[in-house]
Coordinates of C-alpha atoms in Angstrom, one line a residue:
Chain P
X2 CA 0.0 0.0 0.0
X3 CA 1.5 3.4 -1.4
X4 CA 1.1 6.3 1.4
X5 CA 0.2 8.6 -1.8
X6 CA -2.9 7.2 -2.5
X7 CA -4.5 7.9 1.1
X8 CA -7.5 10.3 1.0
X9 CA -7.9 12.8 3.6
X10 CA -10.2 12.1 6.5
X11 CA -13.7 13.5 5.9
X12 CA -14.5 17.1 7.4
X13 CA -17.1 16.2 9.9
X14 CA -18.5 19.7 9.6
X15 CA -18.9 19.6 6.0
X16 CA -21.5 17.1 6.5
X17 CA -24.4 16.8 8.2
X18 CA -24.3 14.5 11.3
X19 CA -26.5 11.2 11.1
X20 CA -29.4 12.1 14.0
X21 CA -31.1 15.3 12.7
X22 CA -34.4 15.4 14.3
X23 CA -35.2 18.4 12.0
X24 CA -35.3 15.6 9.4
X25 CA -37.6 13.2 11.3
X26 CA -36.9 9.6 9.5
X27 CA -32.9 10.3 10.7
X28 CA -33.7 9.7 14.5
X29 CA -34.8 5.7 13.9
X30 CA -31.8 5.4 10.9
X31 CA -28.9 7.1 12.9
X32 CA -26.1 4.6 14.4
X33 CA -25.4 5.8 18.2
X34 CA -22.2 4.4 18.5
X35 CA -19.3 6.3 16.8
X36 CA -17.6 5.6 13.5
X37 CA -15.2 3.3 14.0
X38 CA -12.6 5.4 12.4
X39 CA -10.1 3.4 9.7
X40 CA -7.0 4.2 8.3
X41 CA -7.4 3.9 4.7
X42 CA -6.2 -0.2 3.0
X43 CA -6.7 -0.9 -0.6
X44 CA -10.2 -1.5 -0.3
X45 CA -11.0 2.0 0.6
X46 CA -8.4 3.5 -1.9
X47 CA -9.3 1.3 -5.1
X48 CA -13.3 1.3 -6.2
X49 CA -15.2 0.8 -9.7
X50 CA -13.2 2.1 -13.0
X51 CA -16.3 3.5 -15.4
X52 CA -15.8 4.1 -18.9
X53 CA -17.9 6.1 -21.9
X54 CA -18.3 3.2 -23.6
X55 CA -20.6 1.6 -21.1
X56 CA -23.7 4.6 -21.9
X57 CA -25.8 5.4 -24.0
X58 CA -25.9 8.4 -26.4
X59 CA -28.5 10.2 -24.9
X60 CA -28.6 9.1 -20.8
X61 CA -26.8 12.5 -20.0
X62 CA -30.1 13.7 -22.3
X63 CA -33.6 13.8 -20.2
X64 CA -34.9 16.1 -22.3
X65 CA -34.6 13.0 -24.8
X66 CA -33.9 9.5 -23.0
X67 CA -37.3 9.1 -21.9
X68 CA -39.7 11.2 -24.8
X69 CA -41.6 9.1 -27.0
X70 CA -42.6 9.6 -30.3
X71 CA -41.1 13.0 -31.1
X72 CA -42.7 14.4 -28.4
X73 CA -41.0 16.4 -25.5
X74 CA -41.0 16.8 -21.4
X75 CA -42.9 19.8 -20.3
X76 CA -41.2 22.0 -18.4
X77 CA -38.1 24.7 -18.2
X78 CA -35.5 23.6 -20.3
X79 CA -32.2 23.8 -18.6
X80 CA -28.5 22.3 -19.4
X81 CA -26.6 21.7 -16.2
X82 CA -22.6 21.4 -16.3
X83 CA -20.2 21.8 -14.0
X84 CA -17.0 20.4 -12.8
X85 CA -16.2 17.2 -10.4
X86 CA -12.6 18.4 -8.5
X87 CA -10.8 17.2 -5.6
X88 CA -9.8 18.7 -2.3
X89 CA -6.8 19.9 -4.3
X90 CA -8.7 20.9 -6.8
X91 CA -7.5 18.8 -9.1
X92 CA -10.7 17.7 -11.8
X93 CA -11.3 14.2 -11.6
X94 CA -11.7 12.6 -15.3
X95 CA -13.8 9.4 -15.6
X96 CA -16.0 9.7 -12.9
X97 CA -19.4 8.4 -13.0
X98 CA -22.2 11.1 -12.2
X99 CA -25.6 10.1 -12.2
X100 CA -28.6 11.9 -11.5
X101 CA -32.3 11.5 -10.3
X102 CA -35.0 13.6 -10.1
X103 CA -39.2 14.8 -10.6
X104 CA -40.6 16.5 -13.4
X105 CA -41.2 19.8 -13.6
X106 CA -44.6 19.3 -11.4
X107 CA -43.0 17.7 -8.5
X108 CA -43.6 14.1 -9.5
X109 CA -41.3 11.5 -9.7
X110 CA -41.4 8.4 -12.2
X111 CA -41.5 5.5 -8.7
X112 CA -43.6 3.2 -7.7
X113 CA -44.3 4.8 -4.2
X114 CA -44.5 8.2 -5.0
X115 CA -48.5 8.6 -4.5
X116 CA -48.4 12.9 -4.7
X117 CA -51.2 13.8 -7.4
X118 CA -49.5 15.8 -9.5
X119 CA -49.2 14.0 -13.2
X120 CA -46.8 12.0 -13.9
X121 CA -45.1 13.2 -18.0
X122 CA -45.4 10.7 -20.4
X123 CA -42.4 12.2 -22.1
X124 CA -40.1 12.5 -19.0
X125 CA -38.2 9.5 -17.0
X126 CA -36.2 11.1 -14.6
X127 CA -32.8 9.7 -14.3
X128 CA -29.4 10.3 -16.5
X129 CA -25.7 9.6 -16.4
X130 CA -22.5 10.9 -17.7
X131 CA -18.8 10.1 -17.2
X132 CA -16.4 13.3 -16.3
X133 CA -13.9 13.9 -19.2
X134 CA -10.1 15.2 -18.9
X135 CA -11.1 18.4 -17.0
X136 CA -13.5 16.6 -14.8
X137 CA -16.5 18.4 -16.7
X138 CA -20.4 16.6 -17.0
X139 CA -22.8 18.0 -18.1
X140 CA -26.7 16.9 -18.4
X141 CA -30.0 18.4 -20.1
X142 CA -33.0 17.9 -18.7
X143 CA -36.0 20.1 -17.2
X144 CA -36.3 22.3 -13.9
X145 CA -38.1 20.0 -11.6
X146 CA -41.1 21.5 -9.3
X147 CA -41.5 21.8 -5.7
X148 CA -42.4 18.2 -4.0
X149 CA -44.2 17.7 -0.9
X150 CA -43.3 15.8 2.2
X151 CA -44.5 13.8 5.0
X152 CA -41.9 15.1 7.7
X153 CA -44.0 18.4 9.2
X154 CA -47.6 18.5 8.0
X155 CA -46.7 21.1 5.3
X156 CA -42.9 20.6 4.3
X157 CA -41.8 21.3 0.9
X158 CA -38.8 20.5 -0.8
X159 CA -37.2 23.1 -2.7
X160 CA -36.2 22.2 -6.2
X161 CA -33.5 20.0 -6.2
X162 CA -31.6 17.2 -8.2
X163 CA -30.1 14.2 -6.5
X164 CA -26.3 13.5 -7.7
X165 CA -24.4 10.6 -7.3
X166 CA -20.7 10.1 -7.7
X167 CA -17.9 8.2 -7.6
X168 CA -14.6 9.2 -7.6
X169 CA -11.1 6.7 -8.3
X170 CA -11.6 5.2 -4.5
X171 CA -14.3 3.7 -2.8
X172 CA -13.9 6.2 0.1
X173 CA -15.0 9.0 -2.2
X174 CA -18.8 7.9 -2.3
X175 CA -21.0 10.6 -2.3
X176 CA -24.5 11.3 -2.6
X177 CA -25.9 14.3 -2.2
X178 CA -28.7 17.0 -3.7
X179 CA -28.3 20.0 -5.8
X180 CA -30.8 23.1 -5.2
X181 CA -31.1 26.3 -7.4
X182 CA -30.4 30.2 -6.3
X183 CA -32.8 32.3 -5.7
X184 CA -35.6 29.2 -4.4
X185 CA -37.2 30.6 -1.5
X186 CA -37.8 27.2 0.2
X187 CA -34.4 26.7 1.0
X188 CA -35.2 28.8 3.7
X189 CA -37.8 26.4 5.5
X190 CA -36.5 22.7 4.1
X191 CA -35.8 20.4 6.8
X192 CA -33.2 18.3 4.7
X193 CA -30.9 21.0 3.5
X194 CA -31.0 22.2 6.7
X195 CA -29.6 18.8 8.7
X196 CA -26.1 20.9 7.5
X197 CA -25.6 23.2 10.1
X198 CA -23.2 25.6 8.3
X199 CA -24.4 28.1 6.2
X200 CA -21.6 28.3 4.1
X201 CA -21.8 24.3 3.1
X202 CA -25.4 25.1 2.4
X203 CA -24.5 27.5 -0.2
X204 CA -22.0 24.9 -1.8
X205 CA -25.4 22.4 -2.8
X206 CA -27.2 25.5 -4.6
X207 CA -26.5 25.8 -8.4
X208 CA -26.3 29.0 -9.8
X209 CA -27.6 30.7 -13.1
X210 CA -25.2 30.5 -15.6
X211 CA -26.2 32.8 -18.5
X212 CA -22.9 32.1 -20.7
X213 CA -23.7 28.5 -21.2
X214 CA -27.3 28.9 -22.1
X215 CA -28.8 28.0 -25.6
X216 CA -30.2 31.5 -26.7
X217 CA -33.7 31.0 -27.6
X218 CA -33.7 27.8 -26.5
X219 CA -32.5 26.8 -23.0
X220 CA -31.5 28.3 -19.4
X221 CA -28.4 26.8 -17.9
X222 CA -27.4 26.1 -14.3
X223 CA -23.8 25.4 -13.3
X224 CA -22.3 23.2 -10.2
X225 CA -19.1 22.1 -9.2
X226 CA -19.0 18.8 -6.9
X227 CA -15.5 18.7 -4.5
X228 CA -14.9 14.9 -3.8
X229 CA -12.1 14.2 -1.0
X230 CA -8.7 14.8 -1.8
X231 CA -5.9 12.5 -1.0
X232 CA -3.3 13.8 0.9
X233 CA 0.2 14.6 -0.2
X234 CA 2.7 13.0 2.0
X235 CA 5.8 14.4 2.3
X236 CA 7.5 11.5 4.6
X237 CA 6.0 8.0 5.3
X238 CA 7.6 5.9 3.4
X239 CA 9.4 7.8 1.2
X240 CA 9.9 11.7 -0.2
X241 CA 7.1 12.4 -2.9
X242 CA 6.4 15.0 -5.1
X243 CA 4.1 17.4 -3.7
Chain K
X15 CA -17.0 29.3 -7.3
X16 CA -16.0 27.4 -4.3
X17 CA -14.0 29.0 -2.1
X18 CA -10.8 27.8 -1.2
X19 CA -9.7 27.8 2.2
X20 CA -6.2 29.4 3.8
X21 CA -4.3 26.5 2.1
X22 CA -5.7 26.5 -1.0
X23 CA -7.7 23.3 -0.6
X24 CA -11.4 23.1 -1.7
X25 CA -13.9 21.6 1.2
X26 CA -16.0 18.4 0.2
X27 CA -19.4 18.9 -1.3
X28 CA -21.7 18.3 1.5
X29 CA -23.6 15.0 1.5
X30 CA -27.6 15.0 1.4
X31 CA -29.9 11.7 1.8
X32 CA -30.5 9.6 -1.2
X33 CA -34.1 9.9 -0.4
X34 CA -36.9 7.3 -0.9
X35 CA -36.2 7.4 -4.4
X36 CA -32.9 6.4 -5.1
X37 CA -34.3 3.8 -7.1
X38 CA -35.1 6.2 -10.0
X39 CA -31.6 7.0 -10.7
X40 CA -29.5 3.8 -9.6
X41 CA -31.8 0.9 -10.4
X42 CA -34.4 2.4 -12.0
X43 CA -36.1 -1.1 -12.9
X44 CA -36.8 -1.1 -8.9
X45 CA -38.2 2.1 -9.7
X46 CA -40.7 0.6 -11.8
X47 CA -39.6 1.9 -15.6
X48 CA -37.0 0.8 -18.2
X49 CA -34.5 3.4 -19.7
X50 CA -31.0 2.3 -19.9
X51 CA -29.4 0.0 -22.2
X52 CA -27.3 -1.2 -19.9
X53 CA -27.7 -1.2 -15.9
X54 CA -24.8 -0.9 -14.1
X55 CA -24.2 -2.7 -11.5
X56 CA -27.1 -5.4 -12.0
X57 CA -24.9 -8.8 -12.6
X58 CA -21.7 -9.6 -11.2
X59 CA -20.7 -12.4 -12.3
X60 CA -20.2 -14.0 -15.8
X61 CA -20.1 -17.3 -16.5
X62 CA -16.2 -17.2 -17.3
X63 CA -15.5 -15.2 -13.9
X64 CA -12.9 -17.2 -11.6
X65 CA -13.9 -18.4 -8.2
X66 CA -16.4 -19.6 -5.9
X67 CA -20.0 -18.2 -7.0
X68 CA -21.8 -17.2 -3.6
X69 CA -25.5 -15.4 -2.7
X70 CA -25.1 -12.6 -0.2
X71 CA -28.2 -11.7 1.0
X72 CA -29.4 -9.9 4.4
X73 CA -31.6 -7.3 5.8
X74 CA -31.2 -3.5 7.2
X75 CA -33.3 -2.7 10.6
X76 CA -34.0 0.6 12.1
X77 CA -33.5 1.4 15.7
X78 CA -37.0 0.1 16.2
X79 CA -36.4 -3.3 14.9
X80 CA -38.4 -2.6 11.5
X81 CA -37.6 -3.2 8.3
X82 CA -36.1 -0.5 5.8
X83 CA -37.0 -1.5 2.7
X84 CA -36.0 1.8 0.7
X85 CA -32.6 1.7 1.3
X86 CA -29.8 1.4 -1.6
X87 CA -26.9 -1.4 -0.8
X88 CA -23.6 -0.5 -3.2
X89 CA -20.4 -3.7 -2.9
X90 CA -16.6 -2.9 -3.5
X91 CA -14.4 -6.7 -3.6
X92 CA -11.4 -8.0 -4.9
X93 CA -11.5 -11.0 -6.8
X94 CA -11.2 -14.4 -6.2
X95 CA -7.0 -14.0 -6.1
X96 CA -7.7 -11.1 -3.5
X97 CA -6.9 -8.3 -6.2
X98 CA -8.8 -5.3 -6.8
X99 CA -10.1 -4.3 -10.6
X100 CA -8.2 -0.4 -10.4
X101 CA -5.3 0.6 -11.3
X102 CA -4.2 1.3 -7.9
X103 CA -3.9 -2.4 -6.9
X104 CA -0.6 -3.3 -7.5
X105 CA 0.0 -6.4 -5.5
X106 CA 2.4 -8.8 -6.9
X107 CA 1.5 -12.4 -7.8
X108 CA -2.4 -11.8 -7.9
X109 CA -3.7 -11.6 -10.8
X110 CA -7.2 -9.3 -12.2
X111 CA -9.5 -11.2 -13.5
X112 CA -11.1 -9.2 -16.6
X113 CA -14.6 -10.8 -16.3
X114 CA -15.2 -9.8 -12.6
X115 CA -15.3 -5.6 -12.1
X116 CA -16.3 -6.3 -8.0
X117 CA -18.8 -3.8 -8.1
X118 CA -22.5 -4.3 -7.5
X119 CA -25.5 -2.6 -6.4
X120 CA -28.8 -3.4 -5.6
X121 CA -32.0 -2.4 -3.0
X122 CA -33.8 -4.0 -0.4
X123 CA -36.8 -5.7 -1.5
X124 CA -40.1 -3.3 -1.5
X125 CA -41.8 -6.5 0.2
X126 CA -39.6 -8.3 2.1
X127 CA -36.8 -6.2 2.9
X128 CA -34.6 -8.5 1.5
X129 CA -31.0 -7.5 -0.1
X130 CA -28.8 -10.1 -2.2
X131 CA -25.5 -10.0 -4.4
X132 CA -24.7 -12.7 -6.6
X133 CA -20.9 -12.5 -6.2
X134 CA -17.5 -14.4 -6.0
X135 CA -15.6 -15.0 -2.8
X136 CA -13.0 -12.7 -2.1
X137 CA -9.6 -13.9 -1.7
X138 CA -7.4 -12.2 1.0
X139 CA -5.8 -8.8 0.3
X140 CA -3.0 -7.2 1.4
X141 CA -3.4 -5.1 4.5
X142 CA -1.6 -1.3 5.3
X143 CA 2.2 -1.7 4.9
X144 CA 3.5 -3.6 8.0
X145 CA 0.1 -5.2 8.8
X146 CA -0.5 -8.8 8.1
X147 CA -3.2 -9.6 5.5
X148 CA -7.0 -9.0 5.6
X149 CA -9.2 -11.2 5.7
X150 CA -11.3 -11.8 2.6
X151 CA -14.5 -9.5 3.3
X152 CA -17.0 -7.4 1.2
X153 CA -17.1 -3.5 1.2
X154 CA -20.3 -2.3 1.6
X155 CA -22.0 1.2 1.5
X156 CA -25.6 2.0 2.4
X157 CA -27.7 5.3 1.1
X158 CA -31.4 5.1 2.4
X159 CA -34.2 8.1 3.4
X160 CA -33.0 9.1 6.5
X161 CA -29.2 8.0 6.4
X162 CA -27.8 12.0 5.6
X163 CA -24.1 10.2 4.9
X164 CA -23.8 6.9 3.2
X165 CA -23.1 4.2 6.1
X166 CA -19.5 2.2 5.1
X167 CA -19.3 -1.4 6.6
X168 CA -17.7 -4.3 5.7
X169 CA -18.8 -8.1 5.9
X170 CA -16.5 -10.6 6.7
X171 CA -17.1 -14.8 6.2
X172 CA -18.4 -16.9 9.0
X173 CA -16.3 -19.5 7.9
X174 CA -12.9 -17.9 8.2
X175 CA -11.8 -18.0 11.6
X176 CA -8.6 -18.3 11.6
X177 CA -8.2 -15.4 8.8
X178 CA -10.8 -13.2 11.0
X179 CA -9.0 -13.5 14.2
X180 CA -5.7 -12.1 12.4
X181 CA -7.8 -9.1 10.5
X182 CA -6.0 -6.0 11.3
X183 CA -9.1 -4.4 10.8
X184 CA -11.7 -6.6 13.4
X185 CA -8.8 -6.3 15.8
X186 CA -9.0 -2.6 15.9
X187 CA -11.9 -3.2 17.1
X188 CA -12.1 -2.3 20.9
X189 CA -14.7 -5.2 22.1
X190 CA -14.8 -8.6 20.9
X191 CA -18.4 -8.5 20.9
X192 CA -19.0 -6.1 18.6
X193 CA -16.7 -7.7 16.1
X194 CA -19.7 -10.2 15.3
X195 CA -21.7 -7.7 13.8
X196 CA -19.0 -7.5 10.7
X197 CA -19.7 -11.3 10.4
X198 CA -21.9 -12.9 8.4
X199 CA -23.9 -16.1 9.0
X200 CA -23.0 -19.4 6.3
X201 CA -25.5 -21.7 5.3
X202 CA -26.0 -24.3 2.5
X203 CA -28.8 -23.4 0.2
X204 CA -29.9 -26.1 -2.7
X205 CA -26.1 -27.1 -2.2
X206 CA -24.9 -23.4 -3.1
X207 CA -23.5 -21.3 -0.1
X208 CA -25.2 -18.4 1.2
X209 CA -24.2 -15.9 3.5
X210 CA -26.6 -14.3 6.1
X211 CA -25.8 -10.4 6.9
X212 CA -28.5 -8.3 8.5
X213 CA -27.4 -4.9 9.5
X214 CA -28.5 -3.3 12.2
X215 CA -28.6 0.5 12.7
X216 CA -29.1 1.6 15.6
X217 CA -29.7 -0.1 18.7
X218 CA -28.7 -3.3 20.2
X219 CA -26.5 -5.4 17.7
X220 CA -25.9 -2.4 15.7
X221 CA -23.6 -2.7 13.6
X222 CA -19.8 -1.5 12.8
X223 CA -19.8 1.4 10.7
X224 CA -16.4 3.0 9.5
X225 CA -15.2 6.4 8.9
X226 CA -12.9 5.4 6.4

């Protein structure tokens, strides 16, 4: 095992902690003992290798991978790129983002989701693209609404698009949510809110980015993940370039 | 866009829940709906993959005892020579099998609960430099409504004492007793083996989860 490939340990104020009463299904899914905490072996370093060839030509495309017969989701068209980086901020080339999330009226395409708002015939939900040289993605697909919640009697989630991602190791697992500037319901959502600083609040929100829109055509939103960085060691078992 | 901090590093992206409908995006067949071409993570094993095929299967309990059938099971292995498929894995004499990735994902069963992998055995890797081997085990990570940061864990084999009680990682562990909760159950199935691993947690039994 090569020292290099170590990844830092996780900021535990980055994240939100695991009991969140605010976010009432945490308190019965929250361990009470601590992490047991683990220096990192090659199974926490190594993890899934992803390649282009494994998609499909449109699954970064919502706008497309689900419409049938020429016909299009409803909704505000929007392209969403950004950048996955490391704690160095190094870009992180052949990663595998995927993304889920409901259509522009709040619904989602799953078997449990009971809300009455319509499900769109044109419109699955879910894409996937694999980060190139610079670490870029980028999907198109349709704002999604506002999506009510049984946590308080009247919570709302704010628009928002679940990511997931995998870095090179195993130890960079991430899921998390993306929300749009400007949405005045990420005042009152419980969820965003089991993050306690204000600051790594702001990181999740995606922000209007007029450059890379389609004029006439289609809004854009840009968002850049940070995955863990591995640290640079200078002496363990050898000198390394830093 | 992200500020850098004093150093020059860039903090983690906060984590978020995967929701009650992770499905949608990671196995969106669970979901209810066919999109993809190709869904990653759904088999394994091939038939020309080395090793000793093997059903994992358990279930995920909340601090009440119930069930959580919404929650999203994701396994990291080596392969049946105890090497990893990435380009980190350099261990000498083991070699990669190019029919076996080691990655799978699947989600407890709407019904029952239930999770399964159809895998391999792991064969033994090589532990942190000047630690003895590990014993072979599966890496597991768990995303569910409710769990804000994905829950790491691994399961070790029932039936590998002698490899267990040299783990350099179960012997980090401070009591013996909760070293059981990282082991999972063998049993003979229609003359296939199966291994039993619930996970528990919160509560009595819970199990081991790592900050790794």
């Amino acid at each position: 095992m090569q020292a290099d490939a170590e990844f830092v340990a996780r900021d535990p104020a980055a994240h939100p902690p695991a009991l969140t009463p605010i976010y009432k299904t945490s308190v019965f899914r929250a361990p009470h003992r601590p992490l047991l905490s683990l220096e990192n072996s090659l199974s926490e370093v190594t993890g899934p290798v992803f390649g282009q060839n494994e998609l499909g030509p449109l699954d970064a495309d919502l706008v497309l991978n689900y419409a049938r017969d020429g016909g299009a989701p409803i909704g505000e068209r929007i392209i969403l790129h950004g950048r996955v980086l490391d704690g160095s901020a190094r870009p992180v080339a052949g990663a595998l983002v995927e993304l889920w999330q409901c259509n522009a009226a709040g619904r989602y395409r799953h078997r449990n989701d009971t809300y009455d708002a319509p499900i769109d015939p044109n419109f699955g939900g879910c894409g996937r693209c694999v980060t190139d040289a610079e670490g870029r993605y980028a999907f198109r697909t349709v704002k999604p609404g506002p999506y009510p919640y049984r946590n308080r009697v009247n919570d709302w989630r704010p628009a928002h698009i679940h990511f997931s991602v995998f870095g090179s190791g195993f130890a960079q697992r991430l899921v998390t949510q993306m929300y749009f500037e400007g949405d005045p319901l990420l005042r009152h959502d419980s969820i965003l809110h089991t993050v306690a600083d204000p600051a790594a609040r702001e990181r999740l929100v995606a922000l209007l980015d007029l450059n890379a829109s389609v004029p006439l055509h289609t809004l854009a939103y840009r968002w850049d993940i940070v995955l863990r960085g591995s640290r640079s060691t200078l002496f363990e078992n050898r000198l390394q370039g830093n | 866009m992200i500020p850098r901090d004093a150093l020059g590093y860039l903090p983690e992206t906060p984590s978020q829940t995967a929701g009650p409908y992770v499905h949608i995006g990671l196995i969106p067949k669970q979901a209810g709906f066919d999109i993809f071409d190709n869904n990653l993570g759904e088999a394994m094993v091939a038939p020309a993959t080395l090793g000793t095929r093997i059903r994992v299967e358990g279930r995920i309990l909340d601090g009440t005892g119930a069930l959580v059938r919404d929650a999203l099971v994701e396994v990291w292995q080596a392969n049946a020579a105890g090497r990893y498929a990435h380009p980190a894995d350099r261990q000498d004499g083991k070699e990669t099998d190019p029919c076996f990735r080691g990655w799978g994902r699947t989600g407890t069963d709407f019904a029952t609960g239930i999770w399964a992998f159809e895998t391999i055995k792991p064969g033994p890797v090589a532990g942190r430099a000047g630690h003895r081997a590990m014993a072979p085990h599966l890496n597991l990570w768990i995303v569910s409504r409710g769990i804000n940061l994905g829950l790491s864990t691994r399961m070790y084999f029932g039936d590998e004492d002698a490899a267990n009680a040299a783990d350099p990682v179960l012997n980090i562990v401070e009591q013996p007793e909760r070293r059981k909760t990282l082991i999972a159950r063998p049993e003979t199935r229609d003359g296939k083996p199966v291994y039993v691993f619930d996970i528990r947690l919160q509560g009595e039994g819970e199990t081991i989860f790592f900050d790794i």
